[in-house]
PDB file of C-alpha atoms in Angstrom:
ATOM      1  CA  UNK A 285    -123.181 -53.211 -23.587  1.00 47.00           C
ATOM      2  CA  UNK A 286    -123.169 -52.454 -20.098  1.00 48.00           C
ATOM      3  CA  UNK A 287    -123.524 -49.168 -17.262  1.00 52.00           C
ATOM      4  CA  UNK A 288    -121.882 -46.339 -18.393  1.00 53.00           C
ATOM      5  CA  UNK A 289    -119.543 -46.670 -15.457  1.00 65.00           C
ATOM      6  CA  UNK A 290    -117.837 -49.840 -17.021  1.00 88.00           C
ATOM      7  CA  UNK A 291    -116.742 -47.132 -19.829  1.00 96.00           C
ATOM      8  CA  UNK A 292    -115.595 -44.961 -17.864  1.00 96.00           C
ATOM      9  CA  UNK A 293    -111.852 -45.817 -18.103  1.00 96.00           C
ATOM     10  CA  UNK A 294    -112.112 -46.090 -22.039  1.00 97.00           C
ATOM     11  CA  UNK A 295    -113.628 -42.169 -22.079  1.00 98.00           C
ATOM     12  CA  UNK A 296    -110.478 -41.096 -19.984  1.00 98.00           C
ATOM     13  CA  UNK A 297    -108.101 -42.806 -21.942  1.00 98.00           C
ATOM     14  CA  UNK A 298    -109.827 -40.970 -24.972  1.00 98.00           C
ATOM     15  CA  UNK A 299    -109.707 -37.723 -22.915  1.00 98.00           C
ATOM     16  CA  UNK A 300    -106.167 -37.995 -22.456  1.00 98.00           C
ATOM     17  CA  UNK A 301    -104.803 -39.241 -25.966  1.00 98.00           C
ATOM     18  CA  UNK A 302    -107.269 -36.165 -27.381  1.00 98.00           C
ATOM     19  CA  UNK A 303    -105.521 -33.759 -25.125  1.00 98.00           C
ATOM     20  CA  UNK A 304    -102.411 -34.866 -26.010  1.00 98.00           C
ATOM     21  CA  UNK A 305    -102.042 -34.785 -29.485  1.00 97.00           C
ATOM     22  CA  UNK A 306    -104.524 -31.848 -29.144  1.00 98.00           C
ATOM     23  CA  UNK A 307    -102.399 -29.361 -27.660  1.00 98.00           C
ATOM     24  CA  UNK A 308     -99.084 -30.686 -29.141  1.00 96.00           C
ATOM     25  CA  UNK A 309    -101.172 -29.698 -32.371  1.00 96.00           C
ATOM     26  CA  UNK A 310    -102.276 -25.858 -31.213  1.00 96.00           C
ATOM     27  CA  UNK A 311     -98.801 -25.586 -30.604  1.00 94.00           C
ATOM     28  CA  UNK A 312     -98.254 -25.659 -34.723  1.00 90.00           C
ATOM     29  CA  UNK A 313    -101.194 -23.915 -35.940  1.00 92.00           C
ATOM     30  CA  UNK A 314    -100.720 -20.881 -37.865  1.00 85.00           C
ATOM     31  CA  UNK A 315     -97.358 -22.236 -39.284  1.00 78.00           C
ATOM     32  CA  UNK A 316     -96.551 -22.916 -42.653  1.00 67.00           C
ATOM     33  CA  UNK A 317     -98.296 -26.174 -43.358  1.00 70.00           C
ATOM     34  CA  UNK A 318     -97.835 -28.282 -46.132  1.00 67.00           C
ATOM     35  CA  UNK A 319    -100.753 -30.196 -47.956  1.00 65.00           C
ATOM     36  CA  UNK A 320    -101.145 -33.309 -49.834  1.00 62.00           C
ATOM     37  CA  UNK A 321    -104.162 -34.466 -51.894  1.00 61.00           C
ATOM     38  CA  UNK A 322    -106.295 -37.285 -51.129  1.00 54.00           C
ATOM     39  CA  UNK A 323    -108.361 -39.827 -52.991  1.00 51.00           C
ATOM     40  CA  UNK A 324    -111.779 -38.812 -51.782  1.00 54.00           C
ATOM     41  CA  UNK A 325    -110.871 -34.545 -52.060  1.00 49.00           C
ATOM     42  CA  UNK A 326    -109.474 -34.328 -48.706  1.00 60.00           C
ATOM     43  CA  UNK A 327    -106.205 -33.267 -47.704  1.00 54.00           C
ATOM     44  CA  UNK A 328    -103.618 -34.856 -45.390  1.00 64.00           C
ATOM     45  CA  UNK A 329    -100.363 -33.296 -43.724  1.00 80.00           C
ATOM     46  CA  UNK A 330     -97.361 -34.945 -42.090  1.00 85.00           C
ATOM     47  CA  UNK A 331     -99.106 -33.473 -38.990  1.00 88.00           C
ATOM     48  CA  UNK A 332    -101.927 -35.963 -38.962  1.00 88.00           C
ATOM     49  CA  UNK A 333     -99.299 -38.775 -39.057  1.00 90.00           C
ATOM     50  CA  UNK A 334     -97.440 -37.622 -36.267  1.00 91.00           C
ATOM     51  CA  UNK A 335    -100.878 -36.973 -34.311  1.00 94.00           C
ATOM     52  CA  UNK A 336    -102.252 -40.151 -35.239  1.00 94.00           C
ATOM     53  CA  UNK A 337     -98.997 -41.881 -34.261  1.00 94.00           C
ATOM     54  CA  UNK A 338     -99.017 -40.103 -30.900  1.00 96.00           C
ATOM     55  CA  UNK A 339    -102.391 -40.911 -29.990  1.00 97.00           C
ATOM     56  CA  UNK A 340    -102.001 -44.777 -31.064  1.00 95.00           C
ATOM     57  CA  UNK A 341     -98.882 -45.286 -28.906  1.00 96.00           C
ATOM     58  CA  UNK A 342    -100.756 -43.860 -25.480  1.00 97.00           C
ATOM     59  CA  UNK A 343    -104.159 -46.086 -26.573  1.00 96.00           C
ATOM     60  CA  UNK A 344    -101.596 -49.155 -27.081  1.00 95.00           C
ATOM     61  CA  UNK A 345     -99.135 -48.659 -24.361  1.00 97.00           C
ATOM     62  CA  UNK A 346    -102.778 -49.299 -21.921  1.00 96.00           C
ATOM     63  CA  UNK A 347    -104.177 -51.369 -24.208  1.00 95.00           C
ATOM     64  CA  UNK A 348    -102.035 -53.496 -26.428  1.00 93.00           C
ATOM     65  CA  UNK A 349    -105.080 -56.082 -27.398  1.00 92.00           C
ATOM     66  CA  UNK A 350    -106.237 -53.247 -29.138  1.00 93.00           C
ATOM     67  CA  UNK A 351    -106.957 -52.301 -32.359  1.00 92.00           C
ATOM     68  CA  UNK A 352    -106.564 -48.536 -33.447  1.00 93.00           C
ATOM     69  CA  UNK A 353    -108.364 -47.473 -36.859  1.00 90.00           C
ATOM     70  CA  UNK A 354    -106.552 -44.453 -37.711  1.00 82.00           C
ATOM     71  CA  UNK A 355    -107.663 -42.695 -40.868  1.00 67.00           C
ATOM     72  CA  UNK A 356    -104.405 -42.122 -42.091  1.00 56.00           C
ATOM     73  CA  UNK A 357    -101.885 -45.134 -41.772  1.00 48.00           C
ATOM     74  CA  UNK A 358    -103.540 -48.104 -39.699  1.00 50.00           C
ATOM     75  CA  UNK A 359    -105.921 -50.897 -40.859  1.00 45.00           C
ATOM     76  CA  UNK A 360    -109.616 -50.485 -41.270  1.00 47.00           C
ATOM     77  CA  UNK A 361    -111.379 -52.510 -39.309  1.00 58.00           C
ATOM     78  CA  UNK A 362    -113.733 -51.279 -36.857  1.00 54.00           C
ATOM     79  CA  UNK A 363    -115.736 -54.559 -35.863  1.00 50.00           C
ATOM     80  CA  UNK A 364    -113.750 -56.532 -33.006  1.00 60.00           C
ATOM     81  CA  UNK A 365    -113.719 -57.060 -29.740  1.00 78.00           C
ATOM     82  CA  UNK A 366    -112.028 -53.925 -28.999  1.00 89.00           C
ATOM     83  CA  UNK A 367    -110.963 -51.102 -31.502  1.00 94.00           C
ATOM     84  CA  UNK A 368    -110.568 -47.414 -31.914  1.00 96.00           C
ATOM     85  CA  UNK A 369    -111.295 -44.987 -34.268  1.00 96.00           C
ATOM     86  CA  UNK A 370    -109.344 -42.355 -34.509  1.00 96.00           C
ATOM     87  CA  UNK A 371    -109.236 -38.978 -36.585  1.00 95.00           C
ATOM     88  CA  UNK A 372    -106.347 -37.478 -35.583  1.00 95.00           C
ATOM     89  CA  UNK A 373    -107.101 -34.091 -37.376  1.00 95.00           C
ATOM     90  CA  UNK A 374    -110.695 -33.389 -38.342  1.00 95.00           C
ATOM     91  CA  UNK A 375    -111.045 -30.627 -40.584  1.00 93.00           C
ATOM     92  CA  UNK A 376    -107.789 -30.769 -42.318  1.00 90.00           C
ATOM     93  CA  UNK A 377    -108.299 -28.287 -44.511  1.00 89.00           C
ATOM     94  CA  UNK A 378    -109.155 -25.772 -41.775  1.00 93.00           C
ATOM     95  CA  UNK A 379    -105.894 -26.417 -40.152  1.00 93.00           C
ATOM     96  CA  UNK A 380    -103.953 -25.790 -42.435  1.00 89.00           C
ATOM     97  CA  UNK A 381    -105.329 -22.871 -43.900  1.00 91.00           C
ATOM     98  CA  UNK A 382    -105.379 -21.096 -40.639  1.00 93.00           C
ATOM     99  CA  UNK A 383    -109.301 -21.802 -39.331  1.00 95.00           C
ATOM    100  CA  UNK A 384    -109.823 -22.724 -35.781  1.00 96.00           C
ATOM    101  CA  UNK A 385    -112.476 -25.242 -36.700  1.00 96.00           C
ATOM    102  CA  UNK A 386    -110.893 -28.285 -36.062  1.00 97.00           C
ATOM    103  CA  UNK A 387    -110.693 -31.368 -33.778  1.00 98.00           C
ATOM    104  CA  UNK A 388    -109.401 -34.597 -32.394  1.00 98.00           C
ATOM    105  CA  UNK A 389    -111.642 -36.975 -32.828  1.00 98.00           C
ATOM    106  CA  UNK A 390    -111.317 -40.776 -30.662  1.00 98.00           C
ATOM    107  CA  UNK A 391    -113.777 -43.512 -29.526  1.00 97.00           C
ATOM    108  CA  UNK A 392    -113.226 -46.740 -28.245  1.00 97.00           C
ATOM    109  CA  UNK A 393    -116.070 -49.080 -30.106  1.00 96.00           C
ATOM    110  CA  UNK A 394    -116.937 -52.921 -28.679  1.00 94.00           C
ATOM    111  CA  UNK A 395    -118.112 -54.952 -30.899  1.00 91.00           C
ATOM    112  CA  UNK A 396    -118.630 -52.563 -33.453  1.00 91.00           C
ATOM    113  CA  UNK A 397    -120.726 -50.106 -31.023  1.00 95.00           C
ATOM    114  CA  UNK A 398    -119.444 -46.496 -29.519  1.00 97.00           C
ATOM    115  CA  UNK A 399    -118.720 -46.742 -26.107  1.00 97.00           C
ATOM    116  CA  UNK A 400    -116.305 -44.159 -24.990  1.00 98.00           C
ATOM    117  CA  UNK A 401    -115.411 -40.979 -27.064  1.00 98.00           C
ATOM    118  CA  UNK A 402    -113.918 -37.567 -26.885  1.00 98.00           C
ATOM    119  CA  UNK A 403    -113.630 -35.080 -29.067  1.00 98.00           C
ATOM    120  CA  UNK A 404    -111.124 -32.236 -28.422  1.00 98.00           C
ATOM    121  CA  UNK A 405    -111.315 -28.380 -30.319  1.00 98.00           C
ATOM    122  CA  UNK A 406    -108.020 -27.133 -29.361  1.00 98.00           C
ATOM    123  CA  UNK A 407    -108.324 -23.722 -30.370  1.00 97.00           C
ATOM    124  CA  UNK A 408    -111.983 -23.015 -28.478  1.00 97.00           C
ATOM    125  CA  UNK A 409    -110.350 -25.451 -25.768  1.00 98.00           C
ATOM    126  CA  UNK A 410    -113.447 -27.295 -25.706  1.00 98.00           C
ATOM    127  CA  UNK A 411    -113.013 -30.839 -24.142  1.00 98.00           C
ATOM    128  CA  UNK A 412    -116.352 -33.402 -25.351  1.00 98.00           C
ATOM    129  CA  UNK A 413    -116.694 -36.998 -23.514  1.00 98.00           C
ATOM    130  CA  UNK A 414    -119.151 -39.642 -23.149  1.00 98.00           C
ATOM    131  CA  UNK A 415    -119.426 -42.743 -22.409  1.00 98.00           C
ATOM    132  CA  UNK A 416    -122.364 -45.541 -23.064  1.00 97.00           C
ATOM    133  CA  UNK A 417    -125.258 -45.437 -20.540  1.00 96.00           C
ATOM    134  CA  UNK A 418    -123.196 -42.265 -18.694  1.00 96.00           C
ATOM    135  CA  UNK A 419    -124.044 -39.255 -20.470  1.00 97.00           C
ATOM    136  CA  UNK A 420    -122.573 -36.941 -22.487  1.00 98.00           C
ATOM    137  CA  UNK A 421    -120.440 -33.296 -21.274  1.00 98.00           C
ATOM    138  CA  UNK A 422    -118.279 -30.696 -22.645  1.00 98.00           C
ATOM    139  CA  UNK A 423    -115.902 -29.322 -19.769  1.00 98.00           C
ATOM    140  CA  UNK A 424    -117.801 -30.986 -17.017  1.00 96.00           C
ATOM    141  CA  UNK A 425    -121.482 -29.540 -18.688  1.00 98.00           C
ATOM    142  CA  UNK A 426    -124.087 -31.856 -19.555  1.00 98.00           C
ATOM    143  CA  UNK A 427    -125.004 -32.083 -23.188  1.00 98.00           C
ATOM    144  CA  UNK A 428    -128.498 -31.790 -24.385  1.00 98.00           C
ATOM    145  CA  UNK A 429    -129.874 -31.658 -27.997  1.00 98.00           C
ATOM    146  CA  UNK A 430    -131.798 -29.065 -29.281  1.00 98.00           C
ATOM    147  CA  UNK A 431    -135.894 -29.373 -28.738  1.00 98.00           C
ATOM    148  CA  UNK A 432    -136.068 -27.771 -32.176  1.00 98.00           C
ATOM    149  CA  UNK A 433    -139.514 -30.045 -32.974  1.00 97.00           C
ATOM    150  CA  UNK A 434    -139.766 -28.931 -36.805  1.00 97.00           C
ATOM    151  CA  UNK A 435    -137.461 -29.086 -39.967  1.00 97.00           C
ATOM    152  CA  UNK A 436    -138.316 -25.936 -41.298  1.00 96.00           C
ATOM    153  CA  UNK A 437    -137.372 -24.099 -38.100  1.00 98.00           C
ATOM    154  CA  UNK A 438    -133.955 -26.148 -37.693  1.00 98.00           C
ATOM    155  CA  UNK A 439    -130.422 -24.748 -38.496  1.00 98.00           C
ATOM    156  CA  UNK A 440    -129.140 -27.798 -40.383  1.00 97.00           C
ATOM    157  CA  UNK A 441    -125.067 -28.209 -40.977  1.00 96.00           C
ATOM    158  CA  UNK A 442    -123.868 -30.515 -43.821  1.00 93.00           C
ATOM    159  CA  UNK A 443    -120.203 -30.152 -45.300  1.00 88.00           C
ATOM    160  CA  UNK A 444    -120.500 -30.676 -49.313  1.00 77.00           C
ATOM    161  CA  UNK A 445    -118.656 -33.558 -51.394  1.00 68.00           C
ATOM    162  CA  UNK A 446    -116.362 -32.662 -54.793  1.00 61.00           C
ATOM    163  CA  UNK A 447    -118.507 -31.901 -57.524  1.00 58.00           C
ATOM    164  CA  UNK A 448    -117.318 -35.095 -59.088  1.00 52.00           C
ATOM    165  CA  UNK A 449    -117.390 -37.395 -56.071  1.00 55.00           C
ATOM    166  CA  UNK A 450    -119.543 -40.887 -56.949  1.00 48.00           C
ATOM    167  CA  UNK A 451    -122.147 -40.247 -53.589  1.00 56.00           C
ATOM    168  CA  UNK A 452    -122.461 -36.761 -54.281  1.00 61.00           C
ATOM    169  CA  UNK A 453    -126.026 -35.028 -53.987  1.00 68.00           C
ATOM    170  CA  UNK A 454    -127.676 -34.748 -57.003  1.00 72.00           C
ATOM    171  CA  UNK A 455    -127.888 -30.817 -56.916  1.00 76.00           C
ATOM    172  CA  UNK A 456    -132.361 -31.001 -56.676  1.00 79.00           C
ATOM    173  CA  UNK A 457    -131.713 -32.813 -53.556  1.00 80.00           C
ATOM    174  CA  UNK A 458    -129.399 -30.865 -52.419  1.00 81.00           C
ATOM    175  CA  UNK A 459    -131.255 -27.714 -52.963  1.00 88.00           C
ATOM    176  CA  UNK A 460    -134.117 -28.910 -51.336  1.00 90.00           C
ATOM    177  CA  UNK A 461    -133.040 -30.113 -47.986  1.00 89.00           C
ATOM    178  CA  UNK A 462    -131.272 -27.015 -47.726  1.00 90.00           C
ATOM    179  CA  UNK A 463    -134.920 -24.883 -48.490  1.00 92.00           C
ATOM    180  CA  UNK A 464    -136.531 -27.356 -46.037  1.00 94.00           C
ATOM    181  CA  UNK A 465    -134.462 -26.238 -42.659  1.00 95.00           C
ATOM    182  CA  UNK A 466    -134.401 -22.474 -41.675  1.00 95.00           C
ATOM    183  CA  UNK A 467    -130.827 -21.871 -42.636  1.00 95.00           C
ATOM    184  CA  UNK A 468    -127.683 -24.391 -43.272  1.00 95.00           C
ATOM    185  CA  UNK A 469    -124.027 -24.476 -42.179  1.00 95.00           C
ATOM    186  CA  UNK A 470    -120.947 -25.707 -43.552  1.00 94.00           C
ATOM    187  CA  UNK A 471    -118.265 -25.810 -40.959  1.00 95.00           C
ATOM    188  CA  UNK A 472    -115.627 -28.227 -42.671  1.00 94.00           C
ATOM    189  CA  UNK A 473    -115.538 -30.750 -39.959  1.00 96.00           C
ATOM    190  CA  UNK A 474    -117.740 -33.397 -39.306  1.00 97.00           C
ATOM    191  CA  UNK A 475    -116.364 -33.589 -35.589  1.00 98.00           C
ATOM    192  CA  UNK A 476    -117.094 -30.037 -34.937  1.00 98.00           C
ATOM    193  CA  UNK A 477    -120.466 -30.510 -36.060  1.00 98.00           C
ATOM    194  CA  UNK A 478    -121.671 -33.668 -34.276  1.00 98.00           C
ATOM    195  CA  UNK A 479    -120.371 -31.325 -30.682  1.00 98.00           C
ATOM    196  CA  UNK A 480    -122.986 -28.764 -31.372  1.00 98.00           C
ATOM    197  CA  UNK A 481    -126.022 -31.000 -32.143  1.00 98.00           C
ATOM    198  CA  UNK A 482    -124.895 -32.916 -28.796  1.00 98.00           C
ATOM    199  CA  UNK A 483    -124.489 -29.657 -27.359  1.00 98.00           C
ATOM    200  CA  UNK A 484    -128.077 -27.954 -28.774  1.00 98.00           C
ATOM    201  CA  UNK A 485    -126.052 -25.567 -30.522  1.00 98.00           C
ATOM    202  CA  UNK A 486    -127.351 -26.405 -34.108  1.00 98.00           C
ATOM    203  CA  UNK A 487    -130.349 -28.709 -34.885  1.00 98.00           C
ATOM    204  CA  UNK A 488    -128.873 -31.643 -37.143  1.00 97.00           C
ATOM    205  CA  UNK A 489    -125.590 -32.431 -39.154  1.00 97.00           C
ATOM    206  CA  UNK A 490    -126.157 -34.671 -42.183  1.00 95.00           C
ATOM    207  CA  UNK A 491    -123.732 -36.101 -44.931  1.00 92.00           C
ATOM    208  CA  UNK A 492    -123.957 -38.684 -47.557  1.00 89.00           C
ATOM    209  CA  UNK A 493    -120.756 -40.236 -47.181  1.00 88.00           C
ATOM    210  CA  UNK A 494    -118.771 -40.229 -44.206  1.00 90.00           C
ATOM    211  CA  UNK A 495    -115.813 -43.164 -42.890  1.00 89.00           C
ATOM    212  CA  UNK A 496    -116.360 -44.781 -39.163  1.00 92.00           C
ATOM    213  CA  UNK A 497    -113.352 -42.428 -38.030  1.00 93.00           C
ATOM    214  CA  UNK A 498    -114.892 -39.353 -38.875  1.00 93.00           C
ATOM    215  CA  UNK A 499    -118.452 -40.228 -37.474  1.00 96.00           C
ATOM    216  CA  UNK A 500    -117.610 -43.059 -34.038  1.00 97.00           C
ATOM    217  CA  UNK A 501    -117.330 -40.264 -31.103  1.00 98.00           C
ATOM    218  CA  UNK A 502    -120.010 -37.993 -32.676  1.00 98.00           C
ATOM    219  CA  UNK A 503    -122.430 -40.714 -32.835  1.00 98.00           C
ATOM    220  CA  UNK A 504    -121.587 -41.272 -29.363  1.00 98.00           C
ATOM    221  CA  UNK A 505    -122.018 -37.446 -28.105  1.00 98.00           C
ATOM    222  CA  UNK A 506    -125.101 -37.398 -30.056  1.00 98.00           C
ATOM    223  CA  UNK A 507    -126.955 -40.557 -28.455  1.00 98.00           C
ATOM    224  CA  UNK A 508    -125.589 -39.540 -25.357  1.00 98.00           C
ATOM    225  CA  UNK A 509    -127.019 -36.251 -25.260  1.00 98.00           C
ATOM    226  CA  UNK A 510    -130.283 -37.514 -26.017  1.00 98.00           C
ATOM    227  CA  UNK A 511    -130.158 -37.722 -29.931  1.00 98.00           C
ATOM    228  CA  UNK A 512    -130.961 -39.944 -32.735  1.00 98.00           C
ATOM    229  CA  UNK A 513    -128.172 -40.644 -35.280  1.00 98.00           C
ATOM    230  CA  UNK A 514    -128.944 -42.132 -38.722  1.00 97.00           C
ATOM    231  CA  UNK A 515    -127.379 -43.429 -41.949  1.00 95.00           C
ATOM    232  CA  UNK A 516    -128.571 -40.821 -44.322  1.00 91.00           C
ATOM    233  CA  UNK A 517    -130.883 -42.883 -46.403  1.00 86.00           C
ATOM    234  CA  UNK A 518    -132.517 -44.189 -43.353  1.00 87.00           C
ATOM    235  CA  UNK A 519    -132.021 -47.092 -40.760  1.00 91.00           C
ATOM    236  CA  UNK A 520    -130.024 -46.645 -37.705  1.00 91.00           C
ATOM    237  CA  UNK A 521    -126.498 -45.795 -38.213  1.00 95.00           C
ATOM    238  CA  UNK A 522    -123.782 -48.841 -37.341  1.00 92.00           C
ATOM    239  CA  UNK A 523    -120.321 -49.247 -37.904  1.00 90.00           C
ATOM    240  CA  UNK A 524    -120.473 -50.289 -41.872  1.00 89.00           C
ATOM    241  CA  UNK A 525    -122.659 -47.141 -42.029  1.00 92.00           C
ATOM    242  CA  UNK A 526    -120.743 -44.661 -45.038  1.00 89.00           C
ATOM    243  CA  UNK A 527    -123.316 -41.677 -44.032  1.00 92.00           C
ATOM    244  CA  UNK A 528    -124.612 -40.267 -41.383  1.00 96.00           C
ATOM    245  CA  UNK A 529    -127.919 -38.206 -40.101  1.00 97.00           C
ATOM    246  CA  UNK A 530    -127.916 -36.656 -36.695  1.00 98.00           C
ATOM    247  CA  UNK A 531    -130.965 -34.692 -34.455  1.00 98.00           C
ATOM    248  CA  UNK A 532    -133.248 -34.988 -31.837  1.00 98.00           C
ATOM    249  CA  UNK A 533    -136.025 -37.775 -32.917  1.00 97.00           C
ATOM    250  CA  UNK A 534    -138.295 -35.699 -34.150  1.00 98.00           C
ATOM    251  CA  UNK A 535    -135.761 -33.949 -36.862  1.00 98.00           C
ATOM    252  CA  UNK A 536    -134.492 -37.153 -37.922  1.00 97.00           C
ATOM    253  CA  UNK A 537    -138.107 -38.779 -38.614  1.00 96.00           C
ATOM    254  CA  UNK A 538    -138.858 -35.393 -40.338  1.00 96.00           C
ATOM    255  CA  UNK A 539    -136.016 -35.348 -42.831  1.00 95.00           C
ATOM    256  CA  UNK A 540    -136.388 -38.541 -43.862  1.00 93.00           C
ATOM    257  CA  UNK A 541    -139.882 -37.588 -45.174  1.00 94.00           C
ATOM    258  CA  UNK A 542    -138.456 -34.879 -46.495  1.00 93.00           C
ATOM    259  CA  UNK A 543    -135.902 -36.826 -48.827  1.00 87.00           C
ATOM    260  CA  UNK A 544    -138.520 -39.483 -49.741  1.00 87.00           C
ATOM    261  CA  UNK A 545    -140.458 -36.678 -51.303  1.00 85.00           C
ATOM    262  CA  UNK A 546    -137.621 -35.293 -53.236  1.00 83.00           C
ATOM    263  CA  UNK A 547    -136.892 -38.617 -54.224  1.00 72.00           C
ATOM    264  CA  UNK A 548    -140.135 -39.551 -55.707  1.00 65.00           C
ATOM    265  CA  UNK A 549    -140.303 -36.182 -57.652  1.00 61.00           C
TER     266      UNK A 549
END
């Protein structure tokens, strides 16, 4: 990769398509929304098609080399030259039950690697951006991590799998990274979660399975704020990562002591 300023362009573009589809979005919520079922538990609405459509057709109209990795209708494949992953409505469920935690969710990834990203909370109207080697900001404020420098002082956020899902915690591990931090969080979106560790506001955000779209601009934020983002079993977190583990150095080195210890019980 190269300076941040060479991404610059890529994080604007992201800007843009997030605002777009953003506010075209606030504009519906608290309507009548219908729901349909998902494979992995989640939930999708004609909305996210429409958003995800809208935000593809601004990234393409620049960019027509491109590839866009939507979540909902567009092909999966996040290692080229030049892609995009795109979440057009993080925290589905939220939406359309009325809660305003929810969000856009775009990056621009070369090779693979998160180079540009925004992630947009329409309701809060909280604009996040980075771009490599340039930082990380959420309406012109620089983003920082928490200095939280032990687990059992941390507020930790996770958002828990179906009961029946295959990579589900088993409930002992479960139970005990959520005894190991000083309290947990479930906010519903992964998006939403990644923005406050980038912004300090909570200490770490972990999950056992997560897709690239759902992850690619946190991962950004995070490292761009000064954080360390990990597959949750351990090893640094890539683009055929299916997890994710996110906190300032320290917490990240610290949790995955903690897990090899409940694993060995």
């Amino acid at each position: 990769m190269g300076a941040g300023r060479e991404y610059t362009h890529l994080r604007d573009l992201a800007v843009e398509s997030a605002r777009e589809a953003g506010d075209w979005l606030r504009e519906r919520f608290g309507g009548i929304i219908t729901t349909a079922p998902k494979s992995d538990d989640s939930v999708v609405t004609e909305l996210d098609l429409l958003s995800e459509q809208m935000i593809a057709r601004r990234i393409t109209a620049r960019y027509p080399e491109h590839t866009v990795i939507g979540e909902e209708a567009t092909p999966n494949e996040a290692a080229g030259a030049c892609s995009w992953a795109v979440d057009p409505i993080d925290g589905t469920r939220n939406y359309a039950a009325g809660v305003p935690l929810w969000a856009v969710s775009i990056a621009a990834l070369e090779e693979g690697v998160p180079v540009a990203a925004a992630i947009y909370l329409p309701v809060t109207g909280e604009m996040y951006e980075a771009a490599a080697g340039a930082g990380a900001r959420m309406n012109g404020e620089t983003l920082r991590v928490s200095e939280t420098a032990h687990l059992d002082e941390a507020v930790g956020m996770t958002d828990l799998l179906a009961r029946d899902y295959p990579e589900g915690l088993p409930g002992a591990t479960l139970g005990g990274l959520v005894t190991a931090t000083r309290r947990t969080r479930m906010f519903g979106s992964i998006a939403c979660s990644l923005c406050y560790v980038a912004a300090g506001r909570m200490d770490l955000y972990y999950r056992p399975h997560a897709s690239v779209w759902d992850v690619a601009a946190g991962v950004l934020l995070v490292r761009e704020a000064g954080g360390d983002v990990r597959a949750f079993q351990g090893g640094e977190w890539h683009v055929r990562s299916d997890s994710i583990l996110a906190a300032n150095p320290a917490l990240t080195a610290q949790f995955h002591e903690e897990m090899a210890g409940l694993e060995g019980r």
